[in-house]
Amino acid sequence: MRLYIFVLTPIVSMKRIWELLREPLAGRAFTVKERQMLGIHGLLPPSILSQGEQVFVVMQNFFRYESDLDRYIYIMGLLERNEKLFYRVVTENLELMMPIIYTPTVGLACQKYGLIFRKPRSFSISRGLFITINDMDHVYDILCNWPEHDIKAIVVTDGERILGLGDLGSYGMGIPVGKLSLYTACAGVKPNQCLPIVLDVGTNNETLLKDPLYIGLRQKRVSGEVYDAFLDEFMRAAVKRYGQNTLIQFEDFGNHNAFRLLEKYRGLYCTFNDDIQGTAAVTAAGIIASVKITGTPLSQNTFVFQGAGEAAIGIASLLVLAMIEEGTSTEQAVSRIWMVDSRGLIVKDRPKGGITSHKARFAQPHVPVDTLEEVVHLVKPTAIIGVAAVPGAFTEQILTDMGKFNDRPVIFALSNPTSKAECTAEQAYTLTKGKCVFASGSPFKPVTMNGQKLTPGQGNNAYIFPGVALAVILCGVRHIPEEIFLKAAESLAGQVTKENLANGLVYPPLNDIREVSTKIAIDLAKFVYQAGLASTYPEPQDKEEFVRSQLYNTDYESFLPDLYDWPPPGIQCTYEDGNVVCRKVSRI
Ligand SMILES: O=C([O-])CC(=O)C(=O)O
Ligand SMILES: [Mg+2]
């Protein structure tokens, strides 16, 4: 006599089936067979859509929304419902989607996060993890509550300086979520390996403290030793939970913490600060490419910065490295850089209060000069770079002067979002009589002058951090030295075509960003193995093949073992207490 015993290994239960329908994964793309096997036949409309047709439906809906914020809410809802479809939609329409899921709309979304945030229905990156100062001593336990185990990259903010919008506390969650969605959309990093985190230490934003919708801790920011201990605990907990190689990207911290934390952690963890290093690399790339238009060698340029914070210091330091690579001495390179902060030109022996140490390196031996206009007039720079979130800082006078001083002035208005840009693309082109090489941090539409279409470049760190992250994750880089960002900048600059340059563009088109990021990752993979920075072994011989083979694929996977053979051999399904329970059947 044959004897069967049932080993209790439930595979699909009724609960899971309802989950499948509520979180429809493929949704209407489920085939008839799949619907029958999953017990959801009849619960979806009869017409079956291919993923491509679903993209069409999504885009029809997307265009029905008139405001960008509504488009953001719609498209982020899709990320929660159907991750693969979201990434297919975004990657196929990057130029259209980036201003929604990223700057500028993400800035608006953060300001309205109290309205937008709903209870998570699934644990996609669209929600992120909130860890507060009250969780001190339990940070590891909170990390364990995130259901994905194979995390390779974290983007973390404490919300103190969200874009150029200031302290948004926990409302800043939109930024790590947005940045990580670009890890996948721009560089093919697998979304289940990404974790957005807000470290909520309070907020000093009085409006938020009184906002009934505010989602964060209603208290003033904690600072000093307690803040530092909290950050230390977070860093230790992250690598304890996910491994020493976990990439931790710092985003939108206040100046006073950003530099300090980078210096403190860069030798101990796999970490970088995007606002210092990512922005530096993308700007350096734009400047390196602009040299091919202006014809002035890098070290013969004179740079005036509006701002002396994270971005300015990061950009200036990387430009110095690049000039040294060109053969200039450090002193000569540094002397090419002039910085203006809220108190005027940064000069040695600045009266009253002096200057912080990271600014000191770029202090000029000059008498004080009060305004940016005066500095531009005095220095006659070849390039001006705005990174202080002071809209209108590039005045009519400054832009006109730049046009007078240079055949091809370089004007980078990099503050984000668009409302914080130092000038508009139109102002830059008009006041320099169409001569300038212009880039902004957030997108501007093309401008037509004398029948000629002038397209502004977008000098946003989105060209850099996804590719850097991909290489770091795949190659198992343990620490991220500055050279990685210089190499990334050179790789990006090298991808600007003659045709781009002829059109005054110093960045490749945004629609190509996926290929651009992949190429950056391939170039970096070659560099990190050669420099002994990689820990993924054996070393892949063909780096390009290695990187490309690891990229996230947006095609639906069939999660049933064999659609035409269900239950599969050795599995038997029965109804028990209203549940479908499938078990392995073993024969003895
Ligand atoms: O998010 C962006 O668009 C660029 C960035 O990091 C910032 O402005 O803080
Ligand atoms: Mg940022």
Coordinates of C-alpha atoms and ligand atoms in Angstrom, one line a residue:
M1 CA 0.0 0.0 0.0
R2 CA 1.2 3.5 -0.8
L3 CA 1.5 5.8 2.1
Y4 CA 1.5 9.6 1.7
I5 CA 2.3 12.0 4.5
F6 CA 1.9 15.7 4.2
V7 CA 4.7 17.9 5.3
L8 CA 3.3 21.2 6.5
T9 CA 4.9 23.6 4.0
P10 CA 2.1 26.1 3.0
I11 CA 3.0 27.8 -0.2
V12 CA 0.0 29.9 -1.2
S13 CA -2.7 30.8 1.3
M14 CA -5.9 32.7 0.7
K15 CA -4.4 35.6 2.6
R16 CA -1.5 35.7 0.2
I17 CA -4.0 35.7 -2.7
W18 CA -5.8 38.7 -1.4
E19 CA -2.4 40.4 -0.9
L20 CA -1.6 39.7 -4.5
L21 CA -4.7 41.4 -5.6
R22 CA -4.4 44.3 -3.3
E23 CA -0.7 44.7 -4.2
P24 CA -1.3 43.6 -7.7
L25 CA 2.3 43.2 -8.8
A26 CA 1.6 42.6 -12.4
G27 CA -2.0 43.7 -12.0
R28 CA -3.9 43.4 -15.2
A29 CA -0.9 41.8 -16.8
F30 CA -1.6 38.5 -15.0
T31 CA -2.4 35.9 -17.7
V32 CA -5.6 33.8 -17.6
K33 CA -3.5 30.8 -16.3
E34 CA -1.9 32.9 -13.6
R35 CA -5.3 34.3 -12.5
Q36 CA -6.8 30.8 -12.4
M37 CA -3.9 29.3 -10.5
L38 CA -3.8 32.2 -8.0
G39 CA -7.5 32.0 -7.5
I40 CA -8.0 35.6 -8.6
H41 CA -9.8 34.8 -11.9
G42 CA -12.8 37.1 -12.2
L43 CA -11.4 39.6 -9.7
L44 CA -9.6 41.5 -12.4
P45 CA -11.3 42.7 -15.6
P46 CA -11.1 40.2 -18.5
S47 CA -8.8 42.3 -20.8
I48 CA -5.2 41.4 -20.2
L49 CA -2.6 44.0 -20.8
S50 CA 1.1 43.6 -21.6
Q51 CA 3.4 45.7 -19.5
G52 CA 3.8 48.0 -22.5
E53 CA 0.1 48.6 -22.6
Q54 CA 0.1 49.2 -18.9
V55 CA 2.7 51.9 -19.4
F56 CA 0.3 53.5 -21.9
V57 CA -2.5 53.5 -19.3
V58 CA -0.2 55.0 -16.7
M59 CA 0.9 57.8 -19.0
Q60 CA -2.8 58.5 -19.9
N61 CA -3.5 58.9 -16.2
F62 CA -0.4 60.9 -15.6
F63 CA -1.3 63.5 -18.1
R64 CA -4.8 63.8 -16.7
Y65 CA -3.3 65.4 -13.6
E66 CA -2.7 69.0 -14.1
S67 CA -0.5 69.9 -11.1
D68 CA 3.0 68.5 -10.7
L69 CA 2.3 67.6 -7.1
D70 CA -0.7 65.5 -8.1
R71 CA 1.5 63.8 -10.7
Y72 CA 4.0 63.1 -8.0
I73 CA 1.3 61.6 -5.7
Y74 CA 0.0 59.5 -8.6
I75 CA 3.3 58.2 -9.7
M76 CA 4.6 57.4 -6.2
G77 CA 1.4 55.5 -5.6
L78 CA 2.4 53.4 -8.6
L79 CA 5.8 52.7 -7.0
E80 CA 4.0 51.3 -4.0
R81 CA 1.5 49.2 -6.1
N82 CA 3.7 47.9 -8.9
E83 CA 7.4 48.5 -8.6
K84 CA 8.4 47.1 -12.0
L85 CA 5.8 49.1 -13.9
F86 CA 6.9 52.3 -12.0
Y87 CA 10.5 51.8 -13.0
R88 CA 9.6 50.9 -16.6
V89 CA 7.5 54.1 -16.9
V90 CA 10.2 56.2 -15.3
T91 CA 13.1 54.8 -17.3
E92 CA 11.3 55.1 -20.6
N93 CA 10.3 58.7 -19.8
L94 CA 13.2 60.1 -17.8
E95 CA 13.1 63.6 -19.1
L96 CA 9.4 63.9 -18.2
M97 CA 9.5 62.0 -15.0
M98 CA 12.7 63.4 -13.3
P99 CA 11.2 66.8 -12.6
I100 CA 8.3 65.0 -10.9
I101 CA 10.0 62.3 -8.8
Y102 CA 13.0 64.5 -8.2
T103 CA 13.8 68.2 -8.2
P104 CA 11.9 70.5 -8.4
T105 CA 8.6 68.7 -7.6
V106 CA 10.1 66.5 -4.8
G107 CA 10.9 69.8 -3.0
L108 CA 7.2 70.8 -3.1
A109 CA 6.3 67.2 -2.1
C110 CA 8.5 67.5 1.0
Q111 CA 6.9 70.8 2.0
K112 CA 3.5 69.1 1.7
Y113 CA 4.5 65.7 3.1
G114 CA 1.9 65.8 5.8
L115 CA -0.8 65.7 3.2
I116 CA 0.9 63.1 1.0
F117 CA 2.0 60.6 3.6
R118 CA -0.4 57.7 4.0
K119 CA -0.1 54.5 6.0
P120 CA 2.3 52.2 4.1
R121 CA 0.4 49.4 2.3
S122 CA 3.6 47.7 1.2
F123 CA 7.2 48.1 2.0
S124 CA 8.5 49.5 -1.1
I125 CA 11.1 52.3 -0.8
S126 CA 8.3 54.8 -1.3
R127 CA 7.9 55.0 2.4
G128 CA 11.2 54.7 4.1
L129 CA 12.2 54.2 7.7
F130 CA 11.9 56.8 10.4
I131 CA 14.3 56.6 13.3
T132 CA 14.0 59.2 16.0
I133 CA 16.3 60.5 18.7
N134 CA 13.9 58.7 21.2
D135 CA 15.0 55.4 19.6
M136 CA 18.5 55.9 20.9
D137 CA 20.0 52.6 22.2
H138 CA 17.4 50.8 19.9
V139 CA 18.5 51.9 16.5
Y140 CA 19.5 48.3 15.5
D141 CA 16.1 47.0 16.5
I142 CA 14.3 49.6 14.4
L143 CA 16.5 48.6 11.4
C144 CA 15.4 45.0 12.0
N145 CA 11.8 46.1 11.5
W146 CA 12.5 46.9 7.8
P147 CA 11.5 43.7 6.1
E148 CA 14.2 43.5 3.4
H149 CA 17.4 41.9 4.5
D150 CA 19.7 42.3 1.5
I151 CA 20.2 46.1 1.9
K152 CA 23.2 47.4 0.0
A153 CA 22.6 51.1 0.0
I154 CA 21.1 53.6 2.5
V155 CA 20.3 57.3 1.8
V156 CA 19.9 59.1 5.0
T157 CA 19.0 62.7 5.9
D158 CA 18.3 64.5 9.2
G159 CA 16.1 66.9 7.2
E160 CA 18.0 70.0 8.3
R161 CA 18.7 71.5 4.9
I162 CA 16.3 70.0 2.3
L163 CA 17.5 71.2 -1.1
G164 CA 17.6 75.0 -0.7
L165 CA 14.4 74.9 1.3
G166 CA 15.9 74.7 4.8
D167 CA 14.8 72.6 7.8
L168 CA 11.9 70.3 6.9
G169 CA 12.5 67.7 9.7
S170 CA 10.8 64.4 8.9
Y171 CA 9.1 66.0 5.9
G172 CA 12.5 65.5 4.3
M173 CA 11.8 61.8 3.8
G174 CA 10.9 62.7 0.2
I175 CA 14.5 63.2 -0.5
P176 CA 16.0 59.8 0.4
V177 CA 13.0 58.2 -1.3
G178 CA 13.6 60.3 -4.5
K179 CA 17.3 59.8 -4.5
L180 CA 17.0 56.0 -4.2
S181 CA 14.3 55.8 -6.9
L182 CA 17.0 57.3 -9.1
Y183 CA 19.5 54.7 -8.0
T184 CA 17.2 52.2 -9.8
A185 CA 15.8 54.4 -12.6
C186 CA 19.2 55.9 -13.6
A187 CA 21.6 53.1 -12.7
G188 CA 19.7 49.9 -12.4
V189 CA 20.4 49.3 -8.7
K190 CA 17.9 46.7 -7.4
P191 CA 15.2 48.5 -5.4
N192 CA 14.9 45.9 -2.7
Q193 CA 18.6 46.6 -1.9
C194 CA 17.8 50.3 -1.1
L195 CA 16.7 51.8 2.1
P196 CA 15.6 55.5 2.6
I197 CA 16.0 56.7 6.2
V198 CA 15.2 59.9 8.1
L199 CA 17.0 60.4 11.4
D200 CA 14.5 62.7 13.2
V201 CA 16.2 64.7 15.9
G202 CA 13.5 67.3 15.9
T203 CA 13.1 70.5 13.8
N204 CA 13.8 74.2 14.4
N205 CA 11.2 75.1 11.8
E206 CA 8.5 76.9 13.8
T207 CA 5.9 76.6 11.0
L208 CA 6.3 72.8 11.1
L209 CA 6.2 72.6 14.9
K210 CA 2.8 74.3 14.7
D211 CA 1.6 72.3 11.6
P212 CA -1.2 69.9 12.6
L213 CA -0.2 67.7 9.6
Y214 CA 3.5 67.5 10.6
I215 CA 4.6 63.9 10.7
G216 CA 7.8 64.2 12.8
L217 CA 8.8 64.8 16.4
R218 CA 7.4 68.1 17.7
Q219 CA 10.5 69.3 19.4
K220 CA 13.5 71.5 18.7
R221 CA 16.5 69.8 17.1
V222 CA 18.9 67.9 19.4
S223 CA 22.5 68.9 18.8
G224 CA 25.9 68.5 20.4
E225 CA 27.0 65.3 22.1
V226 CA 23.7 63.6 22.1
Y227 CA 23.3 64.2 18.3
D228 CA 26.8 62.8 17.7
A229 CA 26.1 59.8 19.8
F230 CA 22.9 59.1 17.9
L231 CA 24.7 59.4 14.6
D232 CA 27.5 57.1 15.8
E233 CA 24.9 54.5 17.0
F234 CA 23.1 54.7 13.6
M235 CA 26.3 54.1 11.7
R236 CA 27.3 51.1 13.8
A237 CA 23.8 49.7 13.7
A238 CA 23.6 50.0 9.9
V239 CA 26.8 48.0 9.3
K240 CA 25.9 45.5 12.1
R241 CA 22.6 44.9 10.3
Y242 CA 23.7 44.9 6.7
G243 CA 27.4 44.5 6.6
Q244 CA 30.6 46.6 6.6
N245 CA 30.3 47.4 2.9
T246 CA 26.8 49.0 3.2
L247 CA 26.9 52.2 1.2
I248 CA 25.6 55.1 3.3
Q249 CA 24.9 58.3 1.3
F250 CA 24.4 61.4 3.4
E251 CA 21.9 63.8 2.0
D252 CA 20.8 67.3 2.9
F253 CA 22.4 67.7 6.3
G254 CA 23.1 71.2 7.6
N255 CA 26.6 72.6 6.7
H256 CA 27.9 72.4 10.2
N257 CA 27.2 68.6 10.3
A258 CA 27.8 67.7 6.7
F259 CA 31.6 68.3 6.6
R260 CA 32.2 67.1 10.1
L261 CA 30.4 63.8 9.6
L262 CA 32.0 63.2 6.3
E263 CA 35.5 63.6 7.8
K264 CA 34.6 61.5 10.8
Y265 CA 33.1 58.6 8.9
R266 CA 34.7 58.5 5.5
G267 CA 37.7 56.4 6.7
L268 CA 35.5 54.1 8.9
Y269 CA 32.5 53.4 6.7
C270 CA 31.6 53.2 3.1
T271 CA 30.0 56.6 2.9
F272 CA 29.9 59.9 0.9
N273 CA 28.1 63.2 1.1
D274 CA 26.2 63.8 -2.1
D275 CA 25.8 67.5 -1.5
I276 CA 29.5 68.0 -1.1
Q277 CA 31.0 65.3 -3.4
G278 CA 28.2 64.4 -5.8
T279 CA 27.5 68.1 -6.6
A280 CA 31.3 68.6 -6.8
A281 CA 31.7 65.9 -9.4
V282 CA 28.8 66.9 -11.6
T283 CA 29.9 70.5 -11.6
A284 CA 33.6 69.6 -12.2
A285 CA 32.4 67.5 -15.1
G286 CA 30.4 70.5 -16.6
I287 CA 33.5 72.7 -16.2
I288 CA 35.8 70.2 -17.7
A289 CA 33.4 69.9 -20.7
S290 CA 33.0 73.6 -20.9
V291 CA 36.7 74.0 -21.5
K292 CA 36.2 72.3 -24.8
I293 CA 33.8 75.1 -25.8
T294 CA 35.6 78.1 -24.3
G295 CA 39.1 76.9 -25.3
T296 CA 40.5 78.1 -22.0
P297 CA 42.5 75.4 -20.2
L298 CA 41.0 74.5 -16.8
S299 CA 43.8 76.1 -14.8
Q300 CA 43.6 79.3 -16.8
N301 CA 40.0 79.8 -15.7
T302 CA 38.9 82.1 -12.8
F303 CA 36.0 80.8 -10.7
V304 CA 33.7 82.9 -8.6
F305 CA 31.4 81.1 -6.2
Q306 CA 28.2 82.5 -4.8
G307 CA 28.1 80.6 -1.5
A308 CA 30.8 78.8 0.5
G309 CA 28.8 75.9 1.9
E310 CA 28.8 72.1 1.2
A311 CA 28.5 72.4 -2.6
A312 CA 31.0 75.3 -3.0
I313 CA 33.7 73.8 -1.0
G314 CA 33.2 70.3 -2.6
I315 CA 33.3 71.8 -6.1
A316 CA 36.3 74.0 -5.4
S317 CA 38.2 71.1 -3.9
L318 CA 37.6 68.8 -6.9
L319 CA 38.4 71.6 -9.3
V320 CA 41.7 72.0 -7.5
L321 CA 42.4 68.3 -7.8
A322 CA 41.6 68.4 -11.5
M323 CA 43.9 71.4 -12.1
I324 CA 46.7 69.7 -10.3
E325 CA 46.1 66.7 -12.6
E326 CA 46.5 69.2 -15.5
G327 CA 50.0 70.1 -14.1
T328 CA 49.3 73.2 -11.9
S329 CA 50.6 73.6 -8.4
T330 CA 48.2 73.5 -5.5
E331 CA 48.7 77.2 -4.7
Q332 CA 48.1 78.3 -8.2
A333 CA 45.0 76.2 -8.4
V334 CA 43.6 77.6 -5.2
S335 CA 44.4 81.1 -6.3
R336 CA 41.9 80.7 -9.2
I337 CA 39.0 80.3 -6.8
W338 CA 37.1 83.2 -5.2
M339 CA 34.3 82.6 -2.8
V340 CA 31.5 85.0 -1.7
D341 CA 29.3 84.2 1.3
S342 CA 26.6 86.1 3.1
R343 CA 29.4 88.4 4.5
G344 CA 31.1 89.2 1.1
L345 CA 34.3 88.0 -0.4
I346 CA 36.1 85.4 1.7
V347 CA 39.5 87.0 2.5
K348 CA 42.3 86.1 4.8
D349 CA 42.2 88.2 8.0
R350 CA 38.5 88.6 7.6
P351 CA 37.5 90.9 10.4
K352 CA 34.8 90.0 13.0
G353 CA 34.5 86.3 13.6
G354 CA 37.0 85.1 11.0
I355 CA 36.1 82.1 8.8
T356 CA 35.6 78.4 9.4
S357 CA 38.4 76.0 8.6
H358 CA 37.0 74.5 5.4
K359 CA 36.5 78.0 4.0
A360 CA 39.9 79.2 5.1
R361 CA 41.6 77.2 2.4
F362 CA 40.0 79.4 -0.3
A363 CA 40.4 82.7 1.5
Q364 CA 42.0 85.2 -0.9
P365 CA 44.8 87.6 0.2
H366 CA 42.6 90.7 -0.5
V367 CA 40.9 93.5 1.2
P368 CA 37.3 92.8 2.0
V369 CA 34.7 93.2 -0.8
D370 CA 31.1 93.3 0.2
T371 CA 29.0 92.1 -2.7
L372 CA 29.0 89.5 -5.5
E373 CA 28.5 92.3 -8.1
E374 CA 31.7 94.0 -6.9
V375 CA 33.6 90.7 -6.8
V376 CA 32.6 89.9 -10.4
H377 CA 33.6 93.3 -11.5
L378 CA 36.9 93.1 -9.8
V379 CA 37.9 89.5 -10.7
K380 CA 36.4 89.3 -14.2
P381 CA 35.8 85.5 -13.8
T382 CA 35.5 83.1 -16.7
A383 CA 32.9 81.1 -14.7
I384 CA 30.4 81.9 -11.9
I385 CA 28.9 79.1 -9.9
G386 CA 25.8 79.7 -7.7
V387 CA 25.2 77.3 -4.8
A388 CA 23.8 79.4 -1.9
A389 CA 20.1 79.1 -2.6
V390 CA 19.8 82.9 -3.0
P391 CA 17.3 83.4 -5.9
G392 CA 18.3 86.4 -8.1
A393 CA 21.9 86.4 -6.8
F394 CA 23.1 86.6 -10.4
T395 CA 21.8 90.1 -11.1
E396 CA 21.3 91.8 -14.4
Q397 CA 24.6 93.6 -13.8
I398 CA 26.5 90.4 -13.1
L399 CA 25.2 88.6 -16.1
T400 CA 25.8 91.6 -18.4
D401 CA 29.4 91.9 -17.1
M402 CA 30.0 88.2 -17.7
G403 CA 28.9 88.7 -21.3
K404 CA 31.3 91.6 -21.6
F405 CA 34.3 89.9 -20.0
N406 CA 34.1 86.7 -21.9
D407 CA 33.4 85.3 -25.4
R408 CA 31.8 82.3 -23.8
P409 CA 31.0 83.0 -20.1
V410 CA 30.2 79.9 -18.0
I411 CA 27.2 80.4 -15.8
F412 CA 26.1 77.7 -13.5
A413 CA 23.0 78.5 -11.4
L414 CA 22.9 75.3 -9.4
S415 CA 20.7 75.9 -6.3
N416 CA 17.6 73.7 -6.0
P417 CA 14.7 73.6 -6.5
T418 CA 14.0 75.9 -9.5
S419 CA 12.6 78.7 -7.3
K420 CA 16.1 78.9 -5.6
A421 CA 18.1 79.2 -8.8
E422 CA 20.4 82.2 -9.0
C423 CA 19.0 83.3 -12.3
T424 CA 16.8 81.8 -15.0
A425 CA 18.0 80.3 -18.2
E426 CA 16.3 83.1 -20.1
Q427 CA 18.0 85.8 -18.0
A428 CA 21.4 84.2 -18.5
Y429 CA 21.0 83.8 -22.3
T430 CA 19.4 87.2 -22.9
L431 CA 21.8 89.3 -20.8
T432 CA 24.9 87.6 -22.3
K433 CA 23.4 87.9 -25.8
G434 CA 23.2 84.2 -26.2
K435 CA 26.9 83.6 -25.6
C436 CA 26.9 81.9 -22.2
V437 CA 27.3 78.2 -21.4
F438 CA 24.5 77.7 -18.9
A439 CA 23.6 74.9 -16.6
S440 CA 21.2 74.8 -13.6
G441 CA 20.6 72.4 -10.8
S442 CA 16.9 72.0 -11.5
P443 CA 15.5 71.9 -15.1
F444 CA 14.7 75.0 -17.2
K445 CA 12.9 74.8 -20.5
P446 CA 14.9 75.7 -23.7
V447 CA 15.0 79.4 -24.7
T448 CA 14.6 80.7 -28.3
M449 CA 16.8 83.7 -29.2
N450 CA 17.0 85.2 -32.7
G451 CA 15.4 82.0 -34.0
Q452 CA 18.0 79.8 -32.3
K453 CA 17.0 77.3 -29.7
L454 CA 19.3 77.3 -26.7
T455 CA 19.0 74.3 -24.4
P456 CA 20.2 74.7 -20.8
G457 CA 22.1 71.8 -19.2
Q458 CA 21.1 70.3 -15.9
G459 CA 24.1 70.2 -13.6
N460 CA 22.5 68.0 -11.1
N461 CA 24.2 65.4 -9.0
A462 CA 21.8 62.8 -10.4
Y463 CA 24.4 62.4 -13.2
I464 CA 26.8 61.2 -10.6
F465 CA 25.5 59.5 -7.4
P466 CA 23.6 56.6 -9.1
G467 CA 26.6 55.5 -11.2
V468 CA 29.0 55.9 -8.2
A469 CA 26.6 53.9 -6.0
L470 CA 26.2 51.1 -8.6
A471 CA 30.0 50.7 -8.9
V472 CA 30.6 50.9 -5.1
I473 CA 27.9 48.3 -4.5
L474 CA 28.9 45.9 -7.2
C475 CA 32.7 46.0 -6.6
G476 CA 32.4 46.0 -2.8
V477 CA 34.2 49.2 -2.3
R478 CA 34.9 49.7 1.4
H479 CA 35.8 53.4 1.5
I480 CA 35.2 56.1 -1.0
P481 CA 38.2 58.3 -1.7
E482 CA 38.0 61.6 -3.5
E483 CA 39.6 60.1 -6.6
I484 CA 36.4 58.1 -7.2
F485 CA 34.5 61.4 -7.7
L486 CA 37.2 62.8 -9.9
K487 CA 37.1 59.7 -12.1
A488 CA 33.3 59.9 -12.2
A489 CA 33.5 63.5 -13.3
E490 CA 36.0 62.7 -16.0
S491 CA 33.8 59.8 -17.2
L492 CA 30.8 62.1 -17.3
A493 CA 32.7 64.8 -19.1
G494 CA 34.1 62.3 -21.6
Q495 CA 30.5 61.3 -22.5
V496 CA 29.6 64.8 -23.7
T497 CA 29.6 64.5 -27.5
K498 CA 30.9 67.0 -30.1
E499 CA 27.3 67.5 -31.1
N500 CA 26.3 68.3 -27.5
L501 CA 29.2 70.8 -27.2
A502 CA 28.3 72.4 -30.5
N503 CA 24.9 73.1 -29.0
G504 CA 26.5 74.7 -25.9
L505 CA 25.7 71.6 -23.8
V506 CA 28.1 70.4 -21.1
Y507 CA 26.1 67.4 -20.1
P508 CA 24.7 64.5 -22.1
P509 CA 20.9 64.6 -22.6
L510 CA 18.9 63.6 -19.5
N511 CA 17.2 60.9 -21.5
D512 CA 20.5 59.1 -21.8
I513 CA 21.2 59.2 -18.1
R514 CA 20.8 55.4 -17.7
E515 CA 23.5 54.6 -20.2
V516 CA 25.6 57.5 -18.8
S517 CA 25.4 56.1 -15.3
T518 CA 26.2 52.6 -16.5
K519 CA 29.2 53.8 -18.3
I520 CA 30.4 55.7 -15.2
A521 CA 30.0 52.5 -13.2
I522 CA 32.0 50.6 -15.7
D523 CA 34.8 53.2 -15.7
L524 CA 34.8 53.2 -11.9
A525 CA 34.8 49.4 -11.7
K526 CA 38.0 49.5 -13.8
F527 CA 39.5 52.1 -11.5
V528 CA 38.6 50.6 -8.2
Y529 CA 40.1 47.2 -9.1
Q530 CA 43.2 48.8 -10.4
A531 CA 43.5 51.0 -7.3
G532 CA 43.0 48.1 -4.9
L533 CA 39.7 49.5 -3.5
A534 CA 37.4 46.7 -4.5
S535 CA 36.5 43.7 -2.4
T536 CA 34.3 41.6 -4.7
Y537 CA 36.3 38.6 -5.7
P538 CA 37.1 37.0 -8.0
E539 CA 37.7 40.1 -10.0
P540 CA 35.5 40.1 -13.0
Q541 CA 37.7 40.2 -16.1
D542 CA 35.2 41.9 -18.3
K543 CA 34.0 44.9 -16.2
E544 CA 31.4 46.0 -18.7
E545 CA 29.8 42.6 -19.0
F546 CA 29.9 42.3 -15.2
V547 CA 28.2 45.6 -14.6
R548 CA 25.6 45.1 -17.3
S549 CA 24.7 41.6 -16.1
Q550 CA 23.8 43.0 -12.6
L551 CA 21.3 45.7 -13.7
Y552 CA 17.7 45.6 -12.5
N553 CA 15.3 44.4 -15.1
T554 CA 11.8 45.7 -15.2
D555 CA 10.2 42.7 -16.9
Y556 CA 7.7 40.9 -14.8
E557 CA 8.9 37.6 -13.4
S558 CA 6.6 34.7 -13.2
F559 CA 6.7 33.7 -9.6
L560 CA 5.0 30.4 -10.2
P561 CA 7.4 27.6 -10.9
D562 CA 5.7 26.5 -14.1
L563 CA 2.5 28.2 -15.2
Y564 CA 1.2 25.2 -17.2
D565 CA 1.8 22.7 -14.5
W566 CA -0.1 23.7 -11.3
P567 CA 0.0 22.5 -8.7
P568 CA 3.5 21.4 -9.6
P569 CA 4.5 17.8 -9.1
G570 CA 4.7 16.9 -5.5
I571 CA 2.3 19.7 -4.3
Q572 CA -1.3 19.2 -3.3
C573 CA -3.7 22.0 -2.5
T574 CA -6.8 21.7 -0.3
Y575 CA -9.3 24.1 1.3
E576 CA -8.9 24.4 5.1
D577 CA -11.0 26.8 7.2
G578 CA -11.5 29.0 4.2
N579 CA -7.9 29.0 3.2
V580 CA -6.2 27.4 0.2
V581 CA -3.3 25.5 1.6
C582 CA -0.8 23.8 -0.6
R583 CA 1.7 21.4 0.8
K584 CA 4.5 19.3 -0.4
V585 CA 3.6 15.7 -0.7
S586 CA 6.4 13.3 0.1
R587 CA 6.3 9.7 -0.6
I588 CA 7.7 7.2 1.8
Ligands
LIG1 O1 18.5 66.9 -5.0 C1 19.0 67.7 -5.9 O2 18.4 68.0 -6.9 C2 20.4 68.1 -5.7 C3 20.8 68.1 -4.3 O3 21.3 67.1 -3.7 C4 20.5 69.3 -3.5 O4 20.1 70.3 -4.0 O5 20.5 69.1 -2.2
MG2 MG 20.9 67.2 -1.7

